[in-house]
Amino acid sequence: MTIRSDIDYTVLKIQKDIHSKNFEEFIESSKPFIISTVSKKLGRYVNIENDDGYEIALLAFYNAIVKYKFDKGTFLSFAKVLIDNQLINYLKKANRDKQSSLEDVDIENIKDTSTGEIELKMEIQAFEGELSKFGIDFDTLVVNSPKHYDTREEARIIARKTSKEEDLVKHLFKKKRLPVTEMSKRFSVSRKVIYGSKEYIISIIIIIIKKFDLIKTWIK
Amino acid sequence: MKQGVVMKVYDSHAVVLAENEYVKIKLKTGLQQGQEIFFAADDIYYGAVQRRDNLMKIRRFAAVAAVFVLLVTGGFFFAQEDYATLVMVDINPSVQLELDEDEIVTGYEALNDDAKTLGLEVVIGMKVDEAVEYIISEADAHDFIDLEDLDDDYVLIATVSDDGDVEECLREAALENEVLGKVNIAIAKATRDELEEALGAKVPLGLIVSGKFAEFEEDMSVQEFFDNEELRAEFEQAGFVIKEDFGHKVDRVNAHLQQQEMNQEQKGELIADFNQVKEQFAEAKQLCEQTKERYQEALKSGDEEAIQETKKAMEEAELNKDKLEADSVDVDKIKNGIRQNLQNKLEKNELDEIMDQVQSNIRERNKVQNKVNKTDSEEVNLLEDNGVKPDNQNSSDTEETQNQNQVQNQVNSEKNGSGA
């Protein structure tokens, strides 16, 4: 016996009015499910933009909404089957095209080599280089960054304020360490707070000062 | 579902920057640096995550276990030495730091109750001079010392099994670091035996080293120890003291001088005199740094002649700076005078007398400085006629006079060169 979830009823309602607001909301809230299904089936992470796998899955999901009936089981398990099937078809086709084409082109990833992505990759490599001058690598940043949202936000604020002060920035880049005493005085924060997030703070200052604007979009 | 951009792909995981946070995620096919992806909570990688404190706990545990084994098998020594150097910092508070070969702090211990009130966890990963600076600032913030009062502050540092790098690191840092420049740093090397003795007697290690342990009373503080001239001299035989930045000392004393109720004119003159001394010292210090830089450049170039020249200039600049620092004797006189006055230990006139004496000393020295510029040896005799005692360097020696000339000329040409 199938246990009916709310979702199953929601889908039936949507079928009656595809253009309703409910439809958009439902797609939006189903996004994590769709992404997770794609990721598991293809064995890779889903890109935020221009992901063929995701787009195919999305189409299959719409199809599932249209075709769903209670006797198919739960909606999600039904949708999963449709998505998986479409992804398999897509992969087969991509492999066929790959083998038959003269060039060794990875059709699935052909859109990934846009200039935007190349720029971002170069920025990140430059960022890595800058960080290494301070003895910081990405693993260090994960381990030593503040775990709490509030602490991180405070650290970001400190980083932004510091990057506006020319003398502090000079000190940082010359001595390869934060001018903690001065920062503590000027921004009225305790030294302990600064020291506790120092690698994180330094990383943000580097992003701002070195104008890694593409990376900066990831720091709010 | 979170979004992030891939910063780096490692063998076992990848790091993404996701919404203001650096996160480790599991590897999946095709993952590339620069990729902007979705990931979920179950994609997060929890592998060998070692936060600073976890690492320390593991080491502590290993150290304790090793000691236990040794006690059982006989013989007690620091077997599990996961540190290269041990550093004891005493202000009061008393802190023990463990350093690795690169002078980075890998562990710490608060040795007394006062130290436990400081937030010490953050010193792990710091270089030793940074850590010492932090401890001093915290001690100041918690009112264990006051960096701006009339008492000279001493930070006692004892190192065990240091090959000189810690001393070197602190010396250099003290020249530039504002906080380190506000105190006198007394450094001594200690042996393992002395360390055990100190820990057993609960006495600052550095004081043991001075060999005056017998005279040390248990409650004597580091300050009191160094206030005692004899004890301090003894210490300077076993170790050395990096003095407080002269400029800072002058500022301290001037600030308190300002508050003294006394003849306004005299007060103004004294403060101005001290400021002038401070400026001269700052110039001399700058000259020292410049000659040092030139010397290092010469070393790089390998030019023998240049090396000799710049080395000489550097040494002369150092001598000049040290000579100026001798002026601090007068600053000390005033400082102690005010101190004692505050404690009502002086007669009414005594402080005035001290001030008068100091002023005339400074005037004489300025006169001497001007006269010394002339190469006439008769002028040198004038020194003695005025009853001014030559300072340590015995300036009645004409060779010395010529050296001083050279330095003075250099100071002047520096001034001109820099367009000051």
XYZ file of C-alpha atoms in Angstrom:
640
model
C 0.000 0.000 0.000
C 1.400 3.358 -0.976
C 1.596 6.015 1.682
C 0.263 9.179 0.134
C 2.241 12.326 0.857
C 1.036 15.885 0.527
C 3.094 16.209 -2.611
C 0.965 13.677 -4.420
C -2.147 15.740 -3.732
C -0.405 18.947 -4.660
C 0.531 17.581 -8.046
C -3.036 16.570 -8.784
C -4.153 20.066 -7.945
C -1.520 21.603 -10.196
C -2.557 19.376 -13.090
C -5.851 21.171 -13.093
C -4.201 24.582 -13.487
C -0.695 24.491 -14.990
C -0.436 28.257 -15.106
C -1.218 28.840 -11.462
C 1.162 30.287 -8.997
C 1.236 26.950 -7.219
C 2.997 25.428 -10.193
C 5.932 27.824 -10.034
C 6.220 27.486 -6.299
C 6.176 23.726 -6.571
C 8.944 23.660 -9.172
C 10.999 25.967 -7.006
C 10.641 23.855 -3.912
C 11.371 20.704 -5.909
C 14.676 22.009 -7.180
C 16.769 20.333 -4.460
C 15.137 17.030 -5.275
C 15.800 17.382 -8.984
C 19.425 18.456 -8.425
C 20.058 15.600 -6.048
C 18.565 13.057 -8.473
C 20.729 14.310 -11.327
C 23.841 14.377 -9.171
C 23.352 10.801 -8.013
C 22.576 9.466 -11.475
C 25.409 11.208 -13.285
C 27.918 10.872 -10.438
C 28.844 14.530 -10.589
C 27.870 17.863 -9.109
C 25.260 19.939 -10.902
C 26.402 23.273 -12.262
C 24.513 26.372 -11.319
C 24.160 27.490 -14.887
C 24.156 25.748 -18.255
C 23.869 22.268 -16.957
C 22.482 20.007 -19.662
C 21.790 17.213 -17.254
C 19.712 19.499 -15.080
C 17.744 20.865 -18.007
C 16.882 17.408 -19.227
C 15.852 16.409 -15.738
C 13.674 19.487 -15.456
C 11.844 18.594 -18.652
C 11.342 15.071 -17.390
C 9.989 16.529 -14.149
C 7.411 18.644 -16.004
C 6.460 15.529 -17.906
C 6.011 13.665 -14.656
C 3.662 16.327 -13.345
C 1.504 16.067 -16.448
C 1.435 12.272 -16.506
C 1.139 11.516 -12.819
C -1.712 9.391 -11.503
C -2.181 7.840 -8.126
C -1.798 4.357 -9.526
C 1.816 5.178 -10.463
C 2.791 5.229 -6.782
C 4.134 8.306 -5.004
C 4.872 11.300 -7.216
C 8.515 11.578 -6.238
C 9.320 7.946 -6.978
C 7.499 8.286 -10.317
C 9.361 11.484 -11.167
C 12.650 9.869 -10.260
C 12.077 7.040 -12.699
C 11.272 9.449 -15.534
C 14.279 11.624 -14.769
C 16.632 8.643 -14.582
C 15.368 7.304 -17.896
C 15.822 10.620 -19.677
C 19.311 10.993 -18.252
C 20.281 7.538 -19.435
C 19.000 8.311 -22.938
C 20.920 11.531 -22.922
C 24.126 9.831 -21.864
C 23.785 7.151 -24.518
C 23.275 9.748 -27.189
C 26.208 11.808 -25.970
C 28.486 8.765 -26.037
C 27.357 7.790 -29.510
C 28.013 11.281 -30.795
C 31.312 11.305 -29.036
C 32.456 8.102 -30.661
C 31.303 9.024 -34.124
C 32.713 12.516 -34.206
C 36.186 13.048 -35.521
C 37.228 15.302 -32.673
C 37.305 14.151 -29.130
C 34.714 16.586 -27.952
C 32.971 16.074 -24.651
C 29.501 17.182 -25.714
C 28.179 17.292 -22.212
C 30.707 19.832 -21.126
C 30.987 21.861 -24.293
C 29.368 24.851 -22.714
C 31.790 24.838 -19.784
C 34.623 26.513 -21.584
C 33.006 29.915 -21.757
C 35.331 32.845 -21.162
C 33.532 33.648 -17.931
C 34.565 30.344 -16.438
C 38.137 30.640 -17.633
C 38.388 34.063 -16.015
C 37.034 32.733 -12.780
C 39.486 29.864 -12.790
C 42.370 32.255 -13.362
C 41.207 34.481 -10.547
C 41.046 31.524 -8.203
C 44.548 30.433 -9.140
C 45.817 33.936 -8.514
C 43.943 33.959 -5.212
C 45.611 30.690 -4.245
C 48.969 32.233 -5.031
C 48.285 35.271 -2.887
C 47.111 33.162 0.015
C 50.235 31.030 -0.098
C 52.333 34.148 0.503
C 50.623 34.317 3.869
C 51.120 30.642 4.519
C 47.416 29.972 4.046
C 45.912 27.232 1.933
C 42.262 26.364 1.351
C 42.254 23.502 3.806
C 43.475 25.904 6.474
C 40.629 28.245 5.608
C 38.084 25.497 6.091
C 39.505 24.339 9.388
C 40.238 27.692 10.979
C 37.308 29.764 9.753
C 34.680 30.702 12.305
C 31.974 28.106 12.527
C 29.135 30.391 13.511
C 27.329 32.591 11.062
C 27.468 35.632 13.338
C 31.184 35.341 13.950
C 31.800 35.041 10.247
C 29.728 38.103 9.567
C 31.632 40.078 12.174
C 34.864 38.909 10.581
C 33.685 40.046 7.179
C 32.833 43.455 8.517
C 36.265 43.749 10.093
C 37.845 42.670 6.807
C 35.927 45.260 4.819
C 36.762 48.050 7.215
C 40.419 47.100 7.242
C 40.665 47.051 3.462
C 39.549 50.687 3.380
C 42.480 51.805 5.502
C 45.557 52.172 3.353
C 48.086 51.992 6.156
C 46.606 48.807 7.595
C 46.602 47.143 4.191
C 50.222 48.111 3.646
C 51.188 46.634 6.982
C 49.372 43.418 6.196
C 51.005 42.894 2.829
C 54.437 43.851 4.052
C 54.590 41.929 7.307
C 52.310 39.119 6.197
C 50.252 39.431 9.325
C 47.370 41.569 10.485
C 48.040 44.800 12.376
C 45.895 43.504 15.179
C 46.577 46.188 17.759
C 45.681 48.990 15.402
C 42.646 47.200 14.024
C 41.447 46.493 17.526
C 41.733 50.171 18.432
C 40.202 51.602 15.302
C 37.282 49.281 14.959
C 36.643 48.701 18.658
C 36.894 44.951 18.505
C 38.843 42.697 20.807
C 42.132 41.267 19.681
C 40.845 37.841 20.474
C 38.028 38.144 17.961
C 40.469 39.204 15.277
C 42.942 36.467 16.070
C 40.185 33.858 16.127
C 39.259 34.582 12.510
C 42.563 35.841 11.204
C 42.981 33.578 8.172
C 39.410 34.174 7.128
C 39.814 37.920 7.508
C 43.043 37.926 5.543
C 41.434 35.931 2.735
C 38.634 38.462 2.376
C 40.978 41.414 2.449
C 42.994 39.794 -0.335
C 39.861 39.298 -2.412
C 38.922 42.949 -2.036
C 42.339 44.520 -2.467
C 43.472 42.352 -5.347
C 40.127 42.961 -7.038
C 39.140 39.358 -7.468
C 35.685 40.557 -8.412
C 34.383 37.255 -9.704
C 35.244 35.557 -6.447
C 33.891 38.556 -4.598
C 30.370 37.752 -5.820
C 30.546 34.790 -3.465
C 31.157 37.020 -0.444
C 28.084 38.943 0.625
C 20.857 22.890 -1.125
C 23.805 25.239 -1.147
C 25.737 26.921 -3.919
C 29.468 27.358 -4.109
C 32.467 27.870 -6.346
C 35.240 25.290 -6.357
C 38.466 26.741 -4.993
C 40.636 23.666 -5.187
C 40.428 19.960 -5.862
C 42.527 17.704 -3.655
C 42.989 13.934 -3.679
C 40.344 13.142 -1.135
C 38.071 16.155 -1.237
C 37.521 19.616 -2.671
C 37.148 23.033 -1.072
C 34.370 25.348 -2.169
C 33.601 28.906 -1.233
C 29.914 28.796 -0.535
C 27.999 31.841 0.652
C 30.760 33.363 2.795
C 31.993 30.042 4.044
C 34.821 27.727 3.043
C 33.541 24.148 2.959
C 35.048 20.736 2.223
C 32.982 18.532 -0.068
C 33.311 14.981 -1.341
C 34.877 14.344 -4.692
C 32.698 13.552 -7.694
C 33.634 13.095 -11.345
C 34.581 16.048 -13.457
C 35.061 18.441 -10.553
C 37.188 21.400 -11.574
C 38.579 24.541 -10.040
C 36.266 27.431 -10.897
C 33.156 25.303 -11.257
C 30.051 26.839 -9.740
C 27.908 24.067 -8.348
C 25.019 23.023 -6.151
C 25.803 20.752 -3.234
C 23.832 19.306 -0.362
C 24.478 18.659 3.304
C 25.351 15.046 2.651
C 28.036 16.118 0.180
C 30.069 17.660 2.941
C 33.369 15.938 3.657
C 34.223 15.253 7.261
C 37.512 13.478 6.806
C 40.586 14.176 8.916
C 39.464 17.539 10.241
C 41.921 18.848 12.786
C 40.988 22.087 14.452
C 43.771 23.742 16.374
C 42.616 22.449 19.750
C 42.044 18.873 18.579
C 45.648 18.683 17.494
C 46.779 19.956 20.827
C 44.666 17.444 22.701
C 46.140 14.592 20.727
C 49.648 15.771 21.429
C 48.923 16.291 25.093
C 47.590 12.789 25.364
C 50.610 11.341 23.619
C 52.940 13.315 25.850
C 51.266 12.139 29.019
C 51.247 8.544 27.847
C 54.922 8.687 27.011
C 55.840 10.128 30.393
C 53.892 7.401 32.100
C 55.768 4.745 30.189
C 59.054 6.321 31.131
C 58.249 6.580 34.784
C 57.528 2.915 34.759
C 60.684 1.971 32.941
C 62.801 4.343 35.014
C 64.404 7.663 34.275
C 62.486 10.857 33.916
C 63.080 13.162 30.981
C 61.003 14.865 28.385
C 60.690 11.961 26.005
C 57.748 12.898 23.881
C 59.344 16.144 22.742
C 56.961 17.366 20.168
C 58.342 20.827 20.621
C 61.742 22.186 19.648
C 61.958 24.973 22.211
C 60.209 25.740 25.462
C 59.631 29.376 26.314
C 58.496 30.672 29.705
C 57.004 34.127 29.711
C 56.686 35.854 33.073
C 55.220 39.234 33.652
C 53.209 38.084 36.051
C 51.091 36.297 34.551
C 53.193 33.221 33.833
C 52.764 31.430 30.539
C 54.651 28.524 29.044
C 54.882 28.271 25.268
C 55.971 25.284 23.214
C 57.544 26.138 19.878
C 58.495 24.109 16.819
C 61.689 24.552 14.793
C 60.284 27.601 13.053
C 59.486 29.438 16.277
C 55.771 28.824 15.813
C 53.705 28.161 18.922
C 52.374 24.631 18.976
C 51.176 24.526 22.571
C 50.784 26.663 25.661
C 50.082 26.387 29.353
C 48.891 28.938 31.862
C 51.216 28.445 34.830
C 49.395 30.512 37.411
C 45.872 31.650 38.152
C 46.420 35.077 36.666
C 47.476 33.512 33.394
C 44.318 31.460 33.316
C 42.268 34.638 32.984
C 43.908 35.492 29.687
C 42.334 34.151 26.500
C 45.388 32.155 25.447
C 43.987 29.662 22.942
C 44.625 31.979 20.033
C 48.401 31.884 20.397
C 48.593 28.495 18.748
C 49.952 28.973 15.262
C 51.445 32.372 16.029
C 55.107 33.084 15.728
C 56.766 33.577 19.107
C 57.062 37.358 18.903
C 53.411 37.643 17.982
C 52.485 35.417 20.910
C 54.591 37.416 23.357
C 53.047 40.622 22.062
C 49.617 39.122 22.571
C 50.379 38.034 26.127
C 51.668 41.507 26.973
C 48.597 43.204 25.518
C 46.284 40.879 27.361
C 48.179 41.427 30.600
C 47.774 45.162 30.067
C 44.093 44.820 29.216
C 43.506 42.773 32.357
C 45.391 45.315 34.449
C 48.273 43.082 35.457
C 50.581 45.764 34.154
C 50.188 49.336 33.054
C 52.337 50.134 30.057
C 52.033 53.886 30.507
C 52.686 54.426 34.199
C 55.992 55.392 35.773
C 57.026 51.869 36.694
C 59.344 50.207 34.222
C 57.715 47.048 32.947
C 59.755 43.902 32.606
C 58.778 40.815 30.677
C 60.943 37.912 31.665
C 61.555 35.305 29.035
C 63.450 32.095 29.613
C 64.115 29.630 26.843
C 64.996 25.972 27.116
C 66.947 24.323 24.287
C 66.864 27.378 22.066
C 69.693 27.715 19.573
C 69.401 31.467 19.561
C 66.570 31.795 17.078
C 63.995 32.814 19.645
C 66.260 35.538 20.997
C 66.955 36.737 17.475
C 63.285 36.751 16.589
C 62.389 38.786 19.666
C 65.222 41.236 19.237
C 64.185 42.048 15.703
C 60.526 42.217 16.513
C 61.182 44.556 19.452
C 62.728 47.107 17.092
C 59.566 47.533 15.089
C 56.716 46.286 17.181
C 54.932 49.001 19.101
C 53.760 46.790 21.936
C 57.090 45.031 22.432
C 58.782 48.442 22.457
C 56.810 49.491 25.513
C 58.440 46.996 27.826
C 61.878 45.799 28.778
C 62.359 42.245 27.616
C 64.739 40.284 29.782
C 65.852 37.075 28.089
C 67.802 34.226 29.607
C 68.675 30.734 28.509
C 67.954 27.921 30.914
C 68.790 24.258 31.179
C 66.421 21.389 31.770
C 67.603 21.112 35.365
C 66.882 24.730 36.019
C 63.467 24.275 34.467
C 62.646 21.458 36.867
C 63.915 23.514 39.772
C 61.792 26.468 38.765
C 58.682 24.391 38.298
C 59.256 22.716 41.629
C 59.743 25.945 43.515
C 57.046 27.746 41.557
C 59.470 30.510 40.748
C 59.860 32.219 37.388
C 62.462 30.271 35.461
C 64.268 33.342 34.260
C 65.067 34.405 37.790
C 66.614 31.050 38.592
C 69.034 31.613 35.765
C 70.405 34.734 37.333
C 71.841 32.496 40.030
C 70.371 34.620 42.737
C 67.825 32.080 43.635
C 68.858 31.994 47.260
C 68.119 35.659 47.720
C 64.847 35.443 45.933
C 61.873 35.687 48.228
C 58.952 33.640 47.156
C 56.568 36.526 46.752
C 58.951 38.753 44.910
C 57.485 39.844 41.626
C 59.378 40.213 38.398
C 59.070 43.992 38.731
C 60.574 44.002 42.168
C 63.408 41.810 41.006
C 64.451 44.221 38.296
C 63.944 47.253 40.465
C 66.769 45.911 42.568
C 69.940 47.106 40.889
C 72.105 44.317 42.175
C 69.770 41.580 41.074
C 69.340 43.204 37.721
C 73.068 43.388 37.189
C 73.381 39.728 38.089
C 70.728 38.886 35.582
C 72.476 40.818 32.841
C 75.455 38.561 33.299
C 73.455 35.447 32.590
C 71.112 36.900 30.039
C 70.419 40.226 28.423
C 67.744 42.850 28.377
C 66.141 44.328 25.300
C 65.353 47.772 26.568
C 62.122 49.598 26.252
C 61.986 51.872 23.246
C 63.577 55.111 24.351
C 60.962 57.206 22.596
C 58.220 55.460 24.511
C 60.003 56.006 27.804
C 60.316 59.701 27.130
C 56.629 59.881 26.270
C 55.720 58.099 29.481
C 57.775 60.399 31.618
C 56.648 63.535 29.805
C 53.017 62.582 30.284
C 53.532 62.378 34.028
C 55.725 65.424 34.099
C 52.848 67.288 32.523
C 50.725 66.466 35.520
C 53.247 67.679 38.059
C 52.496 70.852 39.910
C 55.618 72.873 39.497
C 57.093 75.901 37.857
C 55.382 75.982 34.452
C 58.376 77.365 32.667
C 60.730 74.786 34.006
C 58.244 72.079 33.271
C 57.904 73.265 29.694
C 61.656 73.373 29.241
C 62.186 69.902 30.597
C 59.492 68.424 28.424
C 60.936 70.197 25.401
C 64.428 68.964 26.259
C 63.250 65.409 26.547
C 61.376 65.663 23.285
C 64.519 66.883 21.615
C 66.473 63.961 23.033
C 63.729 61.685 21.794
C 63.951 63.129 18.291
C 67.704 62.782 18.213
C 67.342 59.213 19.277
C 64.736 58.534 16.609
C 67.072 59.958 13.980
C 69.956 57.881 15.267
C 67.774 54.817 15.190
C 66.742 55.534 11.629
C 70.355 55.985 10.658
C 71.119 52.618 12.185
C 68.444 50.974 10.092
C 69.653 52.665 6.927
C 73.273 51.713 7.431
C 72.183 48.195 8.243
C 70.256 47.972 4.996
C 73.218 49.253 3.019
C 75.466 46.760 4.722
C 73.156 43.914 3.778
C 73.030 45.120 0.178
C 76.811 45.237 0.130
C 76.938 41.696 1.437
C 74.730 40.591 -1.422
C 76.849 42.329 -4.008
C 80.008 40.694 -2.693
C 82.042 43.861 -3.196
C 84.689 43.620 -0.472
C 85.331 47.314 -0.269
C 81.687 48.178 -0.025
C 81.222 45.560 2.657
C 83.987 47.010 4.781
C 82.723 50.552 4.357
C 79.127 49.852 5.083
C 80.018 47.667 8.035
C 82.010 50.464 9.557
C 79.222 52.957 8.990
C 76.753 50.586 10.566
C 78.877 50.076 13.660
C 79.410 53.795 14.066
C 75.718 54.435 13.810
C 75.112 51.852 16.524
C 77.663 53.500 18.795
C 76.061 56.854 18.272
C 72.653 55.485 19.083
C 73.916 53.836 22.238
C 75.542 57.040 23.306
C 72.297 58.887 22.983
C 70.591 56.226 24.954
C 72.953 57.026 27.794
C 70.985 60.217 28.064
C 68.221 58.096 29.395
C 69.972 58.312 32.744
C 68.471 61.758 33.083
C 65.063 60.620 31.970
C 65.291 57.934 34.646
C 66.250 60.498 37.264
C 63.172 62.539 36.553
C 61.025 59.458 36.360
C 62.172 58.150 39.707
C 61.926 61.615 41.172
C 58.308 61.945 40.201
C 57.610 58.433 41.385
C 59.058 59.069 44.790
C 57.367 62.425 44.976
C 54.068 60.740 44.370
C 54.836 58.395 47.201
C 55.700 61.383 49.371
C 59.176 60.137 49.893
C 60.881 63.355 48.949
C 61.343 66.624 50.693
C 59.708 69.561 48.995
C 62.833 70.895 47.397
C 64.334 67.598 46.393
C 62.329 67.166 43.219
C 63.163 70.725 42.165
C 66.804 70.032 42.746
C 66.695 66.912 40.659
C 65.022 68.781 37.849
C 67.593 71.550 37.958
C 70.418 69.075 37.905
C 68.979 67.216 34.955
C 68.447 70.395 32.994
C 71.980 71.521 33.445
C 73.232 68.080 32.454
C 71.323 68.264 29.225
C 72.589 71.762 28.515
C 76.149 70.699 29.112
C 75.802 67.736 26.858
C 74.457 69.888 24.076
C 77.389 72.228 24.514
C 79.745 69.284 24.402
C 78.131 67.947 21.278
C 78.694 71.284 19.526
C 82.238 71.578 20.703
C 83.109 68.067 19.719
C 82.378 68.970 16.123
C 85.497 71.050 16.064
C 88.621 68.977 15.617
C 90.635 71.240 17.897
C 91.912 69.117 20.752
C 91.966 72.157 23.015
C 88.244 72.143 22.882
C 88.350 68.647 24.230
C 90.165 69.863 27.292
C 87.437 72.409 27.808
C 85.236 69.414 28.501
C 87.187 68.539 31.558
C 87.404 72.136 32.708
C 83.665 72.398 32.843
C 83.576 69.461 35.176
C 81.541 67.438 32.782
C 82.410 63.799 33.262
C 83.082 62.045 30.000
C 80.589 59.320 29.390
C 81.535 55.639 29.130
C 83.265 56.139 25.849
C 85.932 58.425 27.215
C 85.506 61.284 24.810
C 88.786 62.938 25.694
C 90.410 60.464 23.372
C 91.033 62.250 20.114
C 90.500 59.168 18.016
C 87.123 58.822 19.554
C 86.500 62.462 18.795
C 87.253 61.882 15.152
C 84.901 58.956 15.091
C 82.240 61.138 16.594
C 82.932 63.704 13.946
C 82.460 61.153 11.250
C 79.220 60.050 12.735
C 78.050 63.618 13.175
C 78.923 64.330 9.571
C 77.087 61.272 8.490
C 74.066 62.333 10.488
C 74.259 65.711 8.826
C 74.669 64.306 5.332
C 71.818 61.948 5.996
C 69.726 64.931 6.893
C 70.778 66.765 3.774
C 70.466 63.717 1.587
C 66.954 63.050 2.689
C 66.175 66.681 2.301
C 64.923 66.779 5.855
